[in-house]
mmCIF file of C-alpha atoms and ligand atoms in Angstrom:
data_model
loop_
_atom_site.group_PDB
_atom_site.id
_atom_site.type_symbol
_atom_site.label_atom_id
_atom_site.label_comp_id
_atom_site.label_asym_id
_atom_site.label_seq_id
_atom_site.Cartn_x
_atom_site.Cartn_y
_atom_site.Cartn_z
ATOM 1 C CA UNK Y 1 5.184 -9.437 10.251
ATOM 2 C CA UNK Y 2 3.837 -8.392 13.652
ATOM 3 C CA UNK Y 3 7.013 -9.562 15.414
ATOM 4 C CA UNK Y 4 9.202 -7.608 13.000
ATOM 5 C CA UNK Y 5 7.012 -4.498 13.373
ATOM 6 C CA UNK Y 6 7.351 -4.666 17.151
ATOM 7 C CA UNK Y 7 11.128 -4.897 16.780
ATOM 8 C CA UNK Y 8 11.064 -1.772 14.587
ATOM 9 C CA UNK Y 9 9.082 0.020 17.315
ATOM 10 C CA UNK Y 10 11.641 -0.942 19.964
ATOM 11 C CA UNK Y 11 14.630 0.016 17.835
ATOM 12 C CA UNK Y 12 13.439 3.278 16.262
ATOM 13 C CA UNK Y 13 10.749 4.565 18.635
ATOM 14 C CA UNK Y 14 11.799 3.458 22.131
ATOM 15 C CA UNK Y 15 10.810 6.433 24.314
ATOM 16 C CA UNK Y 16 7.642 7.938 25.766
ATOM 17 C CA UNK Y 17 8.025 11.011 23.545
ATOM 18 C CA UNK Y 18 4.753 11.732 21.765
ATOM 19 C CA UNK Y 19 6.348 11.274 18.345
ATOM 20 C CA UNK Y 20 7.611 7.812 19.290
ATOM 21 C CA UNK Y 21 4.279 6.874 20.828
ATOM 22 C CA UNK Y 22 2.485 7.984 17.658
ATOM 23 C CA UNK Y 23 4.796 5.962 15.410
ATOM 24 C CA UNK Y 24 4.343 2.849 17.551
ATOM 25 C CA UNK Y 25 0.588 3.442 17.615
ATOM 26 C CA UNK Y 26 0.407 3.775 13.821
ATOM 27 C CA UNK Y 27 2.487 0.641 13.224
ATOM 28 C CA UNK Y 28 0.630 -1.437 15.808
ATOM 29 C CA UNK Y 29 -2.922 -0.729 14.597
ATOM 30 C CA UNK Y 30 -4.216 -3.940 13.038
ATOM 31 C CA UNK Y 31 -3.759 -3.564 9.284
ATOM 32 C CA UNK Y 32 -4.058 -6.428 6.825
ATOM 33 C CA UNK Y 33 -0.264 -6.347 6.176
ATOM 34 C CA UNK Y 34 -0.847 -7.143 2.519
ATOM 35 C CA UNK Y 35 2.286 -5.401 1.294
ATOM 36 C CA UNK Y 36 4.787 -7.205 3.553
ATOM 37 C CA UNK Y 37 3.039 -10.486 2.719
ATOM 38 C CA UNK Y 38 3.495 -9.683 -0.965
ATOM 39 C CA UNK Y 39 7.189 -9.063 -0.330
ATOM 40 C CA UNK Y 40 7.576 -12.547 1.181
ATOM 41 C CA UNK Y 41 5.455 -14.224 -1.487
ATOM 42 C CA UNK Y 42 7.460 -12.558 -4.281
ATOM 43 C CA UNK Y 43 10.673 -13.525 -2.487
ATOM 44 C CA UNK Y 44 9.576 -17.177 -2.742
ATOM 45 C CA UNK Y 45 8.437 -16.803 -6.352
ATOM 46 C CA UNK Y 46 11.850 -15.417 -7.291
ATOM 47 C CA UNK Y 47 13.701 -18.390 -5.834
ATOM 48 C CA UNK Y 48 14.132 -17.408 -2.194
ATOM 49 C CA UNK Y 49 13.485 -19.841 0.626
ATOM 50 C CA UNK Y 50 13.151 -19.897 4.393
ATOM 51 C CA UNK Y 51 16.947 -19.591 4.726
ATOM 52 C CA UNK Y 52 17.006 -16.266 2.830
ATOM 53 C CA UNK Y 53 13.739 -14.981 4.269
ATOM 54 C CA UNK Y 54 15.330 -12.701 6.879
ATOM 55 C CA UNK Y 55 16.719 -10.612 3.994
ATOM 56 C CA UNK Y 56 13.110 -10.042 2.907
ATOM 57 C CA UNK Y 57 12.245 -8.758 6.397
ATOM 58 C CA UNK Y 58 13.947 -5.460 5.529
ATOM 59 C CA UNK Y 59 11.867 -4.564 2.444
ATOM 60 C CA UNK Y 60 8.754 -6.032 4.109
ATOM 61 C CA UNK Y 61 9.130 -3.623 7.047
ATOM 62 C CA UNK Y 62 10.226 -0.662 4.927
ATOM 63 C CA UNK Y 63 7.162 -0.990 2.705
ATOM 64 C CA UNK Y 64 4.724 -1.336 5.605
ATOM 65 C CA UNK Y 65 6.321 1.768 7.171
ATOM 66 C CA UNK Y 66 5.882 3.730 3.945
ATOM 67 C CA UNK Y 67 2.313 2.471 3.604
ATOM 68 C CA UNK Y 68 1.577 3.454 7.218
ATOM 69 C CA UNK Y 69 2.995 6.937 6.631
ATOM 70 C CA UNK Y 70 0.747 7.267 3.580
ATOM 71 C CA UNK Y 71 -2.329 6.352 5.634
ATOM 72 C CA UNK Y 72 -1.480 8.747 8.482
ATOM 73 C CA UNK Y 73 -1.179 11.610 5.983
ATOM 74 C CA UNK Y 74 -4.152 10.438 3.873
ATOM 75 C CA UNK Y 75 -6.365 10.692 6.972
ATOM 76 C CA UNK Y 76 -5.305 14.250 7.898
ATOM 77 C CA UNK Y 77 -8.028 16.911 7.876
ATOM 78 C CA UNK Y 78 -6.392 18.628 4.899
ATOM 79 C CA UNK Y 79 -6.599 15.403 2.872
ATOM 80 C CA UNK Y 80 -9.439 12.876 3.481
ATOM 81 C CA UNK Y 81 -10.242 14.061 7.009
ATOM 82 C CA UNK Y 82 -10.893 10.667 8.532
ATOM 83 C CA UNK Y 83 -11.421 9.858 12.213
ATOM 84 C CA UNK Y 84 -11.183 6.053 11.948
ATOM 85 C CA UNK Y 85 -8.521 3.745 10.618
ATOM 86 C CA UNK Y 86 -8.178 0.020 11.220
ATOM 87 C CA UNK Y 87 -10.955 0.248 13.811
ATOM 88 C CA UNK Y 88 -9.066 2.809 15.904
ATOM 89 C CA UNK Y 89 -8.855 6.585 16.098
ATOM 90 C CA UNK Y 90 -6.623 8.045 13.377
ATOM 91 C CA UNK Y 91 -3.233 9.320 14.514
ATOM 92 C CA UNK Y 92 -4.221 13.007 14.403
ATOM 93 C CA UNK Y 93 -7.328 12.216 16.505
ATOM 94 C CA UNK Y 94 -5.411 10.131 19.029
ATOM 95 C CA UNK Y 95 -2.514 12.633 19.200
ATOM 96 C CA UNK Y 96 -2.710 15.866 17.184
ATOM 97 C CA UNK Y 97 -2.217 17.060 13.624
ATOM 98 C CA UNK Y 98 1.361 18.207 14.022
ATOM 99 C CA UNK Y 99 2.356 14.886 15.546
ATOM 100 C CA UNK Y 100 0.531 13.023 12.758
ATOM 101 C CA UNK Y 101 2.406 15.043 10.145
ATOM 102 C CA UNK Y 102 5.722 14.319 11.850
ATOM 103 C CA UNK Y 103 4.915 10.649 12.461
ATOM 104 C CA UNK Y 104 4.359 10.292 8.701
ATOM 105 C CA UNK Y 105 7.661 12.052 7.952
ATOM 106 C CA UNK Y 106 9.380 9.843 10.524
ATOM 107 C CA UNK Y 107 8.055 6.520 9.216
ATOM 108 C CA UNK Y 108 8.944 7.492 5.644
ATOM 109 C CA UNK Y 109 12.485 8.490 6.595
ATOM 110 C CA UNK Y 110 13.163 5.487 8.784
ATOM 111 C CA UNK Y 111 11.892 3.129 6.076
ATOM 112 C CA UNK Y 112 14.993 4.075 4.101
ATOM 113 C CA UNK Y 113 17.203 3.499 7.129
ATOM 114 C CA UNK Y 114 15.738 -0.018 7.334
ATOM 115 C CA UNK Y 115 16.383 -0.635 3.618
ATOM 116 C CA UNK Y 116 20.008 0.405 3.929
ATOM 117 C CA UNK Y 117 20.794 -1.548 7.112
ATOM 118 C CA UNK Y 118 24.477 -2.421 7.468
ATOM 119 C CA UNK Y 119 23.892 -6.160 7.207
ATOM 120 C CA UNK Y 120 22.468 -5.852 3.677
ATOM 121 C CA UNK Y 121 24.788 -5.829 0.654
ATOM 122 C CA UNK Y 122 25.167 -2.246 -0.577
ATOM 123 C CA UNK Y 123 24.173 -2.975 -4.165
ATOM 124 C CA UNK Y 124 20.961 -4.699 -3.032
ATOM 125 C CA UNK Y 125 20.103 -1.712 -0.815
ATOM 126 C CA UNK Y 126 20.735 0.704 -3.673
ATOM 127 C CA UNK Y 127 18.462 -1.235 -6.036
ATOM 128 C CA UNK Y 128 15.674 -1.467 -3.464
ATOM 129 C CA UNK Y 129 15.936 2.234 -2.554
ATOM 130 C CA UNK Y 130 15.783 3.232 -6.218
ATOM 131 C CA UNK Y 131 12.722 1.063 -6.860
ATOM 132 C CA UNK Y 132 10.852 2.186 -3.736
ATOM 133 C CA UNK Y 133 11.687 5.887 -4.020
ATOM 134 C CA UNK Y 134 10.574 5.854 -7.665
ATOM 135 C CA UNK Y 135 7.255 4.273 -6.674
ATOM 136 C CA UNK Y 136 6.266 6.801 -4.020
ATOM 137 C CA UNK Y 137 7.561 10.211 -5.118
ATOM 138 C CA UNK Y 138 6.725 12.648 -7.905
ATOM 139 C CA UNK Y 139 6.154 9.820 -10.398
ATOM 140 C CA UNK Y 140 4.328 7.601 -7.945
ATOM 141 C CA UNK Y 141 2.203 7.609 -4.811
ATOM 142 C CA UNK Y 142 2.568 11.263 -3.785
ATOM 143 C CA UNK Y 143 1.707 12.397 -7.323
ATOM 144 C CA UNK Y 144 -1.313 10.069 -7.311
ATOM 145 C CA UNK Y 145 -2.516 11.456 -3.989
ATOM 146 C CA UNK Y 146 -2.301 14.997 -5.390
ATOM 147 C CA UNK Y 147 -4.390 13.992 -8.429
ATOM 148 C CA UNK Y 148 -6.912 12.268 -6.130
ATOM 149 C CA UNK Y 149 -7.368 15.592 -4.323
ATOM 150 C CA UNK Y 150 -7.509 17.586 -7.567
ATOM 151 C CA UNK Y 151 -10.350 15.456 -8.940
ATOM 152 C CA UNK Y 152 -12.365 15.589 -5.716
ATOM 153 C CA UNK Y 153 -15.670 17.375 -6.417
ATOM 154 C CA UNK Y 154 -14.665 18.159 -9.996
ATOM 155 C CA UNK Y 155 -16.383 17.276 -13.274
ATOM 156 C CA UNK Y 156 -14.962 16.475 -16.682
ATOM 157 C CA UNK Y 157 -13.054 13.325 -15.799
ATOM 158 C CA UNK Y 158 -12.635 10.254 -17.952
ATOM 159 C CA UNK Y 159 -11.723 6.706 -17.057
ATOM 160 C CA UNK Y 160 -8.056 7.337 -17.961
ATOM 161 C CA UNK Y 161 -7.918 9.965 -15.199
ATOM 162 C CA UNK Y 162 -9.103 7.503 -12.595
ATOM 163 C CA UNK Y 163 -6.861 4.729 -13.939
ATOM 164 C CA UNK Y 164 -3.933 7.113 -13.561
ATOM 165 C CA UNK Y 165 -4.854 8.105 -9.988
ATOM 166 C CA UNK Y 166 -5.277 4.519 -8.853
ATOM 167 C CA UNK Y 167 -2.144 3.367 -10.629
ATOM 168 C CA UNK Y 168 -0.047 6.068 -9.010
ATOM 169 C CA UNK Y 169 -1.526 6.296 -5.521
ATOM 170 C CA UNK Y 170 -1.884 2.562 -4.880
ATOM 171 C CA UNK Y 171 -0.531 0.247 -7.588
ATOM 172 C CA UNK Y 172 2.981 1.705 -7.640
ATOM 173 C CA UNK Y 173 3.609 0.829 -3.978
ATOM 174 C CA UNK Y 174 2.101 -2.642 -4.430
ATOM 175 C CA UNK Y 175 4.381 -3.169 -7.438
ATOM 176 C CA UNK Y 176 7.332 -2.034 -5.312
ATOM 177 C CA UNK Y 177 6.365 -4.681 -2.741
ATOM 178 C CA UNK Y 178 6.523 -7.532 -5.247
ATOM 179 C CA UNK Y 179 9.638 -6.148 -6.954
ATOM 180 C CA UNK Y 180 11.566 -5.619 -3.702
ATOM 181 C CA UNK Y 181 10.582 -9.125 -2.615
ATOM 182 C CA UNK Y 182 12.075 -10.471 -5.850
ATOM 183 C CA UNK Y 183 15.192 -8.290 -5.540
ATOM 184 C CA UNK Y 184 15.771 -9.541 -2.000
ATOM 185 C CA UNK Y 185 15.852 -13.114 -3.359
ATOM 186 C CA UNK Y 186 18.551 -12.121 -5.863
ATOM 187 C CA UNK Y 187 16.181 -12.175 -8.851
ATOM 188 C CA UNK Y 188 17.781 -11.720 -12.256
ATOM 189 C CA UNK Y 189 17.189 -8.224 -13.693
ATOM 190 C CA UNK Y 190 15.239 -9.638 -16.652
ATOM 191 C CA UNK Y 191 12.631 -11.157 -14.300
ATOM 192 C CA UNK Y 192 11.843 -7.838 -12.576
ATOM 193 C CA UNK Y 193 9.405 -6.472 -15.204
ATOM 194 C CA UNK Y 194 7.132 -9.457 -14.513
ATOM 195 C CA UNK Y 195 7.004 -8.652 -10.799
ATOM 196 C CA UNK Y 196 6.371 -4.971 -11.527
ATOM 197 C CA UNK Y 197 3.624 -5.784 -14.010
ATOM 198 C CA UNK Y 198 2.017 -8.217 -11.574
ATOM 199 C CA UNK Y 199 1.977 -5.518 -8.872
ATOM 200 C CA UNK Y 200 0.600 -2.810 -11.155
ATOM 201 C CA UNK Y 201 -2.324 -4.984 -12.252
ATOM 202 C CA UNK Y 202 -2.998 -6.373 -8.801
ATOM 203 C CA UNK Y 203 -2.667 -2.880 -7.288
ATOM 204 C CA UNK Y 204 -5.294 -1.446 -9.629
ATOM 205 C CA UNK Y 205 -7.642 -4.327 -8.766
ATOM 206 C CA UNK Y 206 -6.877 -3.704 -5.093
ATOM 207 C CA UNK Y 207 -7.891 -0.029 -5.249
ATOM 208 C CA UNK Y 208 -11.064 -0.840 -7.226
ATOM 209 C CA UNK Y 209 -12.054 -3.231 -4.415
ATOM 210 C CA UNK Y 210 -11.167 -0.511 -1.860
ATOM 211 C CA UNK Y 211 -13.573 1.830 -3.685
ATOM 212 C CA UNK Y 212 -16.271 -0.867 -3.653
ATOM 213 C CA UNK Y 213 -15.818 -1.450 0.071
ATOM 214 C CA UNK Y 214 -16.049 2.228 0.996
ATOM 215 C CA UNK Y 215 -19.812 2.183 1.598
ATOM 216 C CA UNK Y 216 -19.723 -1.123 3.512
ATOM 217 C CA UNK Y 217 -19.791 -1.477 7.293
ATOM 218 C CA UNK Y 218 -17.076 -3.284 9.222
ATOM 219 C CA UNK Y 219 -13.996 -2.045 7.356
ATOM 220 C CA UNK Y 220 -12.570 -0.204 10.368
ATOM 221 C CA UNK Y 221 -12.967 3.066 8.415
ATOM 222 C CA UNK Y 222 -15.826 5.582 8.158
ATOM 223 C CA UNK Y 223 -18.656 4.289 5.996
ATOM 224 C CA UNK Y 224 -19.684 5.995 2.743
ATOM 225 C CA UNK Y 225 -16.978 8.619 2.948
ATOM 226 C CA UNK Y 226 -16.009 8.672 -0.749
ATOM 227 C CA UNK Y 227 -19.473 9.586 -1.964
ATOM 228 C CA UNK Y 228 -20.047 12.093 0.845
ATOM 229 C CA UNK Y 229 -16.777 13.830 -0.039
ATOM 230 C CA UNK Y 230 -17.211 13.760 -3.815
ATOM 231 C CA UNK Y 231 -14.267 11.431 -4.477
ATOM 232 C CA UNK Y 232 -13.711 10.109 -7.971
ATOM 233 C CA UNK Y 233 -13.953 6.294 -7.691
ATOM 234 C CA UNK Y 234 -14.849 3.412 -10.001
ATOM 235 C CA UNK Y 235 -18.428 3.746 -8.807
ATOM 236 C CA UNK Y 236 -18.451 7.248 -10.342
ATOM 237 C CA UNK Y 237 -17.792 5.585 -13.696
ATOM 238 C CA UNK Y 238 -19.608 2.265 -13.771
ATOM 239 C CA UNK Y 239 -22.132 0.124 -11.907
ATOM 240 C CA UNK Y 240 -20.869 -2.035 -9.063
ATOM 241 C CA UNK Y 241 -21.018 -5.340 -10.953
ATOM 242 C CA UNK Y 242 -18.922 -3.923 -13.802
ATOM 243 C CA UNK Y 243 -16.303 -2.693 -11.368
ATOM 244 C CA UNK Y 244 -16.254 -6.138 -9.748
ATOM 245 C CA UNK Y 245 -15.712 -7.757 -13.145
ATOM 246 C CA UNK Y 246 -12.940 -5.311 -13.953
ATOM 247 C CA UNK Y 247 -11.144 -6.148 -10.696
ATOM 248 C CA UNK Y 248 -11.479 -9.838 -11.514
ATOM 249 C CA UNK Y 249 -10.079 -9.361 -15.043
ATOM 250 C CA UNK Y 250 -7.160 -7.339 -13.700
ATOM 251 C CA UNK Y 251 -6.373 -10.058 -11.158
ATOM 252 C CA UNK Y 252 -6.406 -12.677 -13.930
ATOM 253 C CA UNK Y 253 -4.061 -10.561 -15.992
ATOM 254 C CA UNK Y 254 -1.818 -10.175 -12.934
ATOM 255 C CA UNK Y 255 -1.641 -13.993 -12.819
ATOM 256 C CA UNK Y 256 -0.559 -14.023 -16.465
ATOM 257 C CA UNK Y 257 2.334 -11.714 -15.667
ATOM 258 C CA UNK Y 258 3.837 -14.256 -13.244
ATOM 259 C CA UNK Y 259 2.928 -17.452 -15.064
ATOM 260 C CA UNK Y 260 6.599 -18.131 -15.866
ATOM 261 C CA UNK Y 261 7.331 -18.693 -12.167
ATOM 262 C CA UNK Y 262 4.975 -21.681 -12.055
ATOM 263 C CA UNK Y 263 4.544 -23.425 -8.727
ATOM 264 C CA UNK Y 264 6.876 -21.045 -6.924
ATOM 265 C CA UNK Y 265 4.325 -18.253 -7.386
ATOM 266 C CA UNK Y 266 1.559 -20.199 -5.625
ATOM 267 C CA UNK Y 267 1.513 -17.969 -2.565
ATOM 268 C CA UNK Y 268 1.453 -14.817 -4.718
ATOM 269 C CA UNK Y 269 -1.601 -16.152 -6.550
ATOM 270 C CA UNK Y 270 -3.287 -17.134 -3.306
ATOM 271 C CA UNK Y 271 -2.771 -13.646 -1.875
ATOM 272 C CA UNK Y 272 -4.127 -12.007 -5.032
ATOM 273 C CA UNK Y 273 -7.227 -14.217 -4.897
ATOM 274 C CA UNK Y 274 -7.819 -13.338 -1.250
ATOM 275 C CA UNK Y 275 -7.517 -9.620 -1.983
ATOM 276 C CA UNK Y 276 -10.285 -9.828 -4.539
ATOM 277 C CA UNK Y 277 -12.602 -11.502 -2.025
ATOM 278 C CA UNK Y 278 -11.744 -9.409 1.016
ATOM 279 C CA UNK Y 279 -14.399 -7.621 3.080
ATOM 280 C CA UNK Y 280 -12.166 -4.915 4.585
HETATM 281 C C1 IPE G 301 -5.612 1.213 2.366
HETATM 282 O O1 IPE G 301 -4.737 0.139 2.238
HETATM 283 C C2 IPE G 301 -5.174 2.300 1.453
HETATM 284 C C3 IPE G 301 -5.199 1.936 0.046
HETATM 285 C C4 IPE G 301 -4.183 2.082 -0.732
HETATM 286 C C5 IPE G 301 -6.428 1.422 -0.532
HETATM 287 P P1 IPE G 301 -5.043 -1.237 2.974
HETATM 288 O O2 IPE G 301 -6.426 -1.680 2.630
HETATM 289 O O3 IPE G 301 -3.943 -2.192 2.660
HETATM 290 O O4 IPE G 301 -4.993 -0.811 4.511
HETATM 291 P P2 IPE G 301 -4.556 -1.617 5.805
HETATM 292 O O5 IPE G 301 -3.068 -1.559 5.853
HETATM 293 O O6 IPE G 301 -5.049 -3.030 5.699
HETATM 294 O O7 IPE G 301 -5.189 -0.868 6.928
HETATM 295 C C1 IPE G 302 -5.430 5.917 -0.146
HETATM 296 O O1 IPE G 302 -6.575 5.798 -0.895
HETATM 297 C C2 IPE G 302 -4.209 5.765 -0.962
HETATM 298 C C3 IPE G 302 -3.010 6.069 -0.163
HETATM 299 C C4 IPE G 302 -2.993 6.168 1.145
HETATM 300 C C5 IPE G 302 -1.794 6.283 -0.879
HETATM 301 P P1 IPE G 302 -7.926 5.982 -0.060
HETATM 302 O O2 IPE G 302 -8.035 7.356 0.483
HETATM 303 O O3 IPE G 302 -9.046 5.449 -0.866
HETATM 304 O O4 IPE G 302 -7.635 4.963 1.143
HETATM 305 P P2 IPE G 302 -8.603 4.758 2.374
HETATM 306 O O5 IPE G 302 -9.941 4.339 1.817
HETATM 307 O O6 IPE G 302 -8.645 6.041 3.129
HETATM 308 O O7 IPE G 302 -7.946 3.629 3.122
HETATM 309 MG MG1 MG G 303 -7.339 9.239 -0.061
HETATM 310 MG MG1 MG G 304 -8.574 7.942 2.483
HETATM 311 MG MG1 MG G 305 -10.666 4.254 -0.058
#
């Protein structure tokens, strides 16, 4: 993943221009790279192998670029106003707000250039673009982020509101990662709902754990920010141990969604287990 990300930096952001520097900076900060790993693991589960793996590089990079854009914008003063990300200064702190805004726009745009590279079959590109665009636009991540902001410091919420926010802002992109991984292995259309369902359930568990980690030290992000800012999180709704159990149940139900793939889905299951136990 790191090697591919460096190649993206060289190809798309080769100069000393501040925009290019900011894009390289954002991509190089040490993230967990969960989403590209999910792409590769789903690629294997859907019948891909090491010979076809370079096809999966494209969606793996595109999704990490989209994810990175979402973090750069999420950290902006007008959104979560964060100074720290992945143990480094956020892009708007290291550069400035305008550059952070444009770096996000740039990474999002170029993700689609990566997905439609000339060496990919056109029908595969079209399917992957449709799936990814649907997961991050007005019915996906961007919508979820807007609801996250709407519910900040507001009363009258119910659990369905938070389920919807977390589904849209986080689970949709995670589901796109597993689905694009499967598509890149030539998965049959009737197997795609299983990969989507797996990602939706795992993605919700993932964001619950993110909420639980917010007040912990050592995550590379500011500590205790959600509570200080009045964010709606699972800890607004239930005690910690109940939220932990919910994340565990969701991960188990994610496993059920991919049971049909048997042994081939071993790496997907391993990743999901690690995500539940992560400390950052
Ligand atoms: C953080 O995602 C944003 C959420 C959707 C919770 P990650 O926890 O995957 O962040 P990095 O990429 O490892 O920094
Ligand atoms: C971020 O959720 C979700 C997206 C970036 C789409 P958070 O705001 O909880 O993520 P962190 O905690 O800043 O990483
Ligand atoms: Mg946020
Ligand atoms: Mg945030
Ligand atoms: Mg968070």
